[in-house]
mmCIF file of C-alpha atoms in Angstrom:
data_model
loop_
_atom_site.group_PDB
_atom_site.id
_atom_site.type_symbol
_atom_site.label_atom_id
_atom_site.label_comp_id
_atom_site.label_asym_id
_atom_site.label_seq_id
_atom_site.Cartn_x
_atom_site.Cartn_y
_atom_site.Cartn_z
ATOM 1 C CA MET A 179 -31.508 6.911 11.788
ATOM 2 C CA ARG A 180 -27.677 7.846 11.582
ATOM 3 C CA PRO A 181 -26.833 11.513 10.973
ATOM 4 C CA ALA A 182 -26.367 11.173 7.489
ATOM 5 C CA GLU A 183 -29.992 9.666 7.164
ATOM 6 C CA TYR A 184 -28.396 6.309 5.936
ATOM 7 C CA LYS A 185 -30.526 3.539 7.054
ATOM 8 C CA MET A 186 -28.344 0.512 7.902
ATOM 9 C CA ALA A 187 -30.082 -2.991 7.289
ATOM 10 C CA GLU A 188 -30.947 -5.078 10.211
ATOM 11 C CA GLY A 189 -27.740 -7.494 10.740
ATOM 12 C CA GLY A 190 -26.151 -5.513 7.899
ATOM 13 C CA PHE A 191 -22.646 -5.948 9.003
ATOM 14 C CA GLY A 192 -23.375 -9.543 10.311
ATOM 15 C CA ASN A 193 -24.064 -10.819 6.940
ATOM 16 C CA GLY A 194 -21.661 -13.627 5.656
ATOM 17 C CA ASN A 195 -21.148 -12.902 1.549
ATOM 18 C CA GLY A 196 -19.470 -15.922 1.092
ATOM 19 C CA GLY A 197 -16.258 -14.206 0.135
ATOM 20 C CA ALA A 198 -18.033 -12.342 -2.598
ATOM 21 C CA ILE A 199 -16.734 -8.929 -1.277
ATOM 22 C CA PRO A 200 -13.826 -8.461 1.065
ATOM 23 C CA GLY A 201 -14.789 -7.271 4.611
ATOM 24 C CA ASN A 202 -14.376 -3.429 5.049
ATOM 25 C CA LEU A 203 -11.722 -3.727 8.195
ATOM 26 C CA ILE A 204 -7.900 -3.989 7.135
ATOM 27 C CA VAL A 205 -6.016 -5.306 9.939
ATOM 28 C CA ALA A 206 -2.288 -4.726 9.298
ATOM 29 C CA ALA A 207 0.339 -3.273 11.866
ATOM 30 C CA ASN A 208 2.119 -0.230 11.388
ATOM 31 C CA THR A 209 5.046 -1.019 13.508
ATOM 32 C CA GLU A 210 7.863 -1.089 10.756
ATOM 33 C CA SER A 211 11.086 -0.352 12.579
ATOM 34 C CA ASN A 212 13.694 -2.605 11.519
ATOM 35 C CA SER A 213 13.074 -3.391 8.177
ATOM 36 C CA ASP A 214 15.517 -3.866 4.839
ATOM 37 C CA TYR A 215 13.878 -0.413 3.687
ATOM 38 C CA ILE A 216 14.790 1.253 6.948
ATOM 39 C CA TRP A 217 18.284 -0.035 6.893
ATOM 40 C CA SER A 218 19.366 0.751 3.610
ATOM 41 C CA VAL A 219 17.692 4.152 3.334
ATOM 42 C CA LYS A 220 19.751 5.117 6.546
ATOM 43 C CA ALA A 221 22.858 3.312 5.274
ATOM 44 C CA ALA A 222 22.411 5.476 2.203
ATOM 45 C CA GLY A 223 22.487 8.672 4.175
ATOM 46 C CA LEU A 224 18.695 9.564 3.093
ATOM 47 C CA PRO A 225 15.652 10.366 5.439
ATOM 48 C CA VAL A 226 13.492 7.960 6.157
ATOM 49 C CA HIS A 227 9.900 8.601 4.993
ATOM 50 C CA PRO A 228 8.072 9.509 8.407
ATOM 51 C CA ALA A 229 4.428 8.339 7.272
ATOM 52 C CA ARG A 230 5.204 4.925 5.688
ATOM 53 C CA ILE A 231 2.037 2.695 5.306
ATOM 54 C CA PRO A 232 2.030 -0.828 5.941
ATOM 55 C CA ALA A 233 2.020 -2.952 2.378
ATOM 56 C CA ALA A 234 -1.355 -4.795 3.428
ATOM 57 C CA LEU A 235 -3.223 -1.297 2.887
ATOM 58 C CA PRO A 236 -2.157 -0.783 -1.050
ATOM 59 C CA GLU A 237 -2.508 -4.538 -1.435
ATOM 60 C CA THR A 238 -5.731 -4.910 -0.361
ATOM 61 C CA PHE A 239 -7.018 -2.211 -2.949
ATOM 62 C CA ILE A 240 -4.693 -3.045 -5.901
ATOM 63 C CA LYS A 241 -6.114 -6.703 -5.819
ATOM 64 C CA PHE A 242 -9.755 -5.931 -5.116
ATOM 65 C CA LEU A 243 -9.726 -2.850 -7.844
ATOM 66 C CA THR A 244 -7.347 -4.248 -10.635
ATOM 67 C CA ARG A 245 -6.236 -7.256 -12.695
ATOM 68 C CA ARG A 246 -2.773 -8.429 -13.537
ATOM 69 C CA LYS A 247 -1.143 -6.024 -16.075
ATOM 70 C CA ASP A 248 -3.638 -3.010 -15.248
ATOM 71 C CA LEU A 249 -1.872 0.401 -14.355
ATOM 72 C CA VAL A 250 -1.683 1.597 -10.663
ATOM 73 C CA PHE A 251 -1.291 5.282 -9.843
ATOM 74 C CA GLU A 252 -0.053 6.777 -6.717
ATOM 75 C CA PRO A 253 -0.077 10.524 -6.730
ATOM 76 C CA PHE A 254 1.753 10.666 -3.204
ATOM 77 C CA VAL A 255 4.310 7.894 -3.328
ATOM 78 C CA GLY A 256 6.443 8.504 -0.307
ATOM 79 C CA SER A 257 8.865 5.679 0.013
ATOM 80 C CA LEU A 258 7.369 3.519 -3.131
ATOM 81 C CA THR A 259 5.269 1.210 -0.678
ATOM 82 C CA THR A 260 2.291 1.131 -3.460
ATOM 83 C CA ALA A 261 4.684 0.777 -6.169
ATOM 84 C CA ALA A 262 6.495 -2.023 -4.908
ATOM 85 C CA VAL A 263 3.276 -3.624 -3.869
ATOM 86 C CA ALA A 264 1.732 -3.051 -7.177
ATOM 87 C CA GLU A 265 4.925 -4.737 -9.060
ATOM 88 C CA ALA A 266 5.112 -7.591 -6.780
ATOM 89 C CA LEU A 267 1.347 -8.491 -7.865
ATOM 90 C CA GLY A 268 2.057 -8.176 -11.586
ATOM 91 C CA ARG A 269 0.644 -4.624 -11.995
ATOM 92 C CA ARG A 270 2.323 -1.876 -14.053
ATOM 93 C CA TRP A 271 2.633 1.353 -11.881
ATOM 94 C CA VAL A 272 2.985 5.231 -12.459
ATOM 95 C CA ALA A 273 3.775 7.362 -9.575
ATOM 96 C CA SER A 274 4.691 10.995 -8.343
ATOM 97 C CA GLU A 275 6.116 12.524 -5.295
ATOM 98 C CA CYS A 276 7.394 16.120 -4.784
ATOM 99 C CA MET A 277 10.178 15.016 -2.268
ATOM 100 C CA LEU A 278 13.092 13.378 -4.288
ATOM 101 C CA GLU A 279 14.648 12.047 -1.110
ATOM 102 C CA TYR A 280 11.911 9.821 -0.270
ATOM 103 C CA VAL A 281 11.599 8.297 -4.060
ATOM 104 C CA LEU A 282 15.524 7.769 -3.763
ATOM 105 C CA GLY A 283 15.027 6.091 -0.700
ATOM 106 C CA GLY A 284 12.092 4.012 -1.867
ATOM 107 C CA GLN A 285 13.936 2.619 -5.048
ATOM 108 C CA HIS A 286 15.738 0.424 -2.105
ATOM 109 C CA ARG A 287 12.204 -1.453 -2.020
ATOM 110 C CA PHE A 288 13.289 -2.819 -5.340
ATOM 111 C CA PHE A 289 17.093 -3.496 -5.264
ATOM 112 C CA LYS A 290 16.561 -7.128 -3.219
ATOM 113 C CA ARG A 291 13.876 -8.097 -6.286
ATOM 114 C CA MET A 292 16.408 -6.954 -8.865
ATOM 115 C CA ALA A 293 19.164 -8.956 -7.550
ATOM 116 C CA ALA A 294 17.149 -12.034 -7.556
#
């Protein structure tokens, strides 16, 4: 028995669910060091957000938990990664962030899409 007294089913993590439910392991590198975001933010004289997340993280949950045109809320949006992913997936989004500089830098995630 586990410390939380939750009993694991025999082979519980080995069952193939036929794709009904996504796996619980998200494999995504967080090694971004030379992206358009970083270059454009630095060129604008703004600080690069120190705790950026890989786009695969919000993408996984947005796809799993929402449908097109649903509303995604990110209370600590940082560099707008979640907002950019939500928009790319056809979701509406609302976000908040206490550091204006990070939001100003994050808007660069949308410039390339707006120009297209």
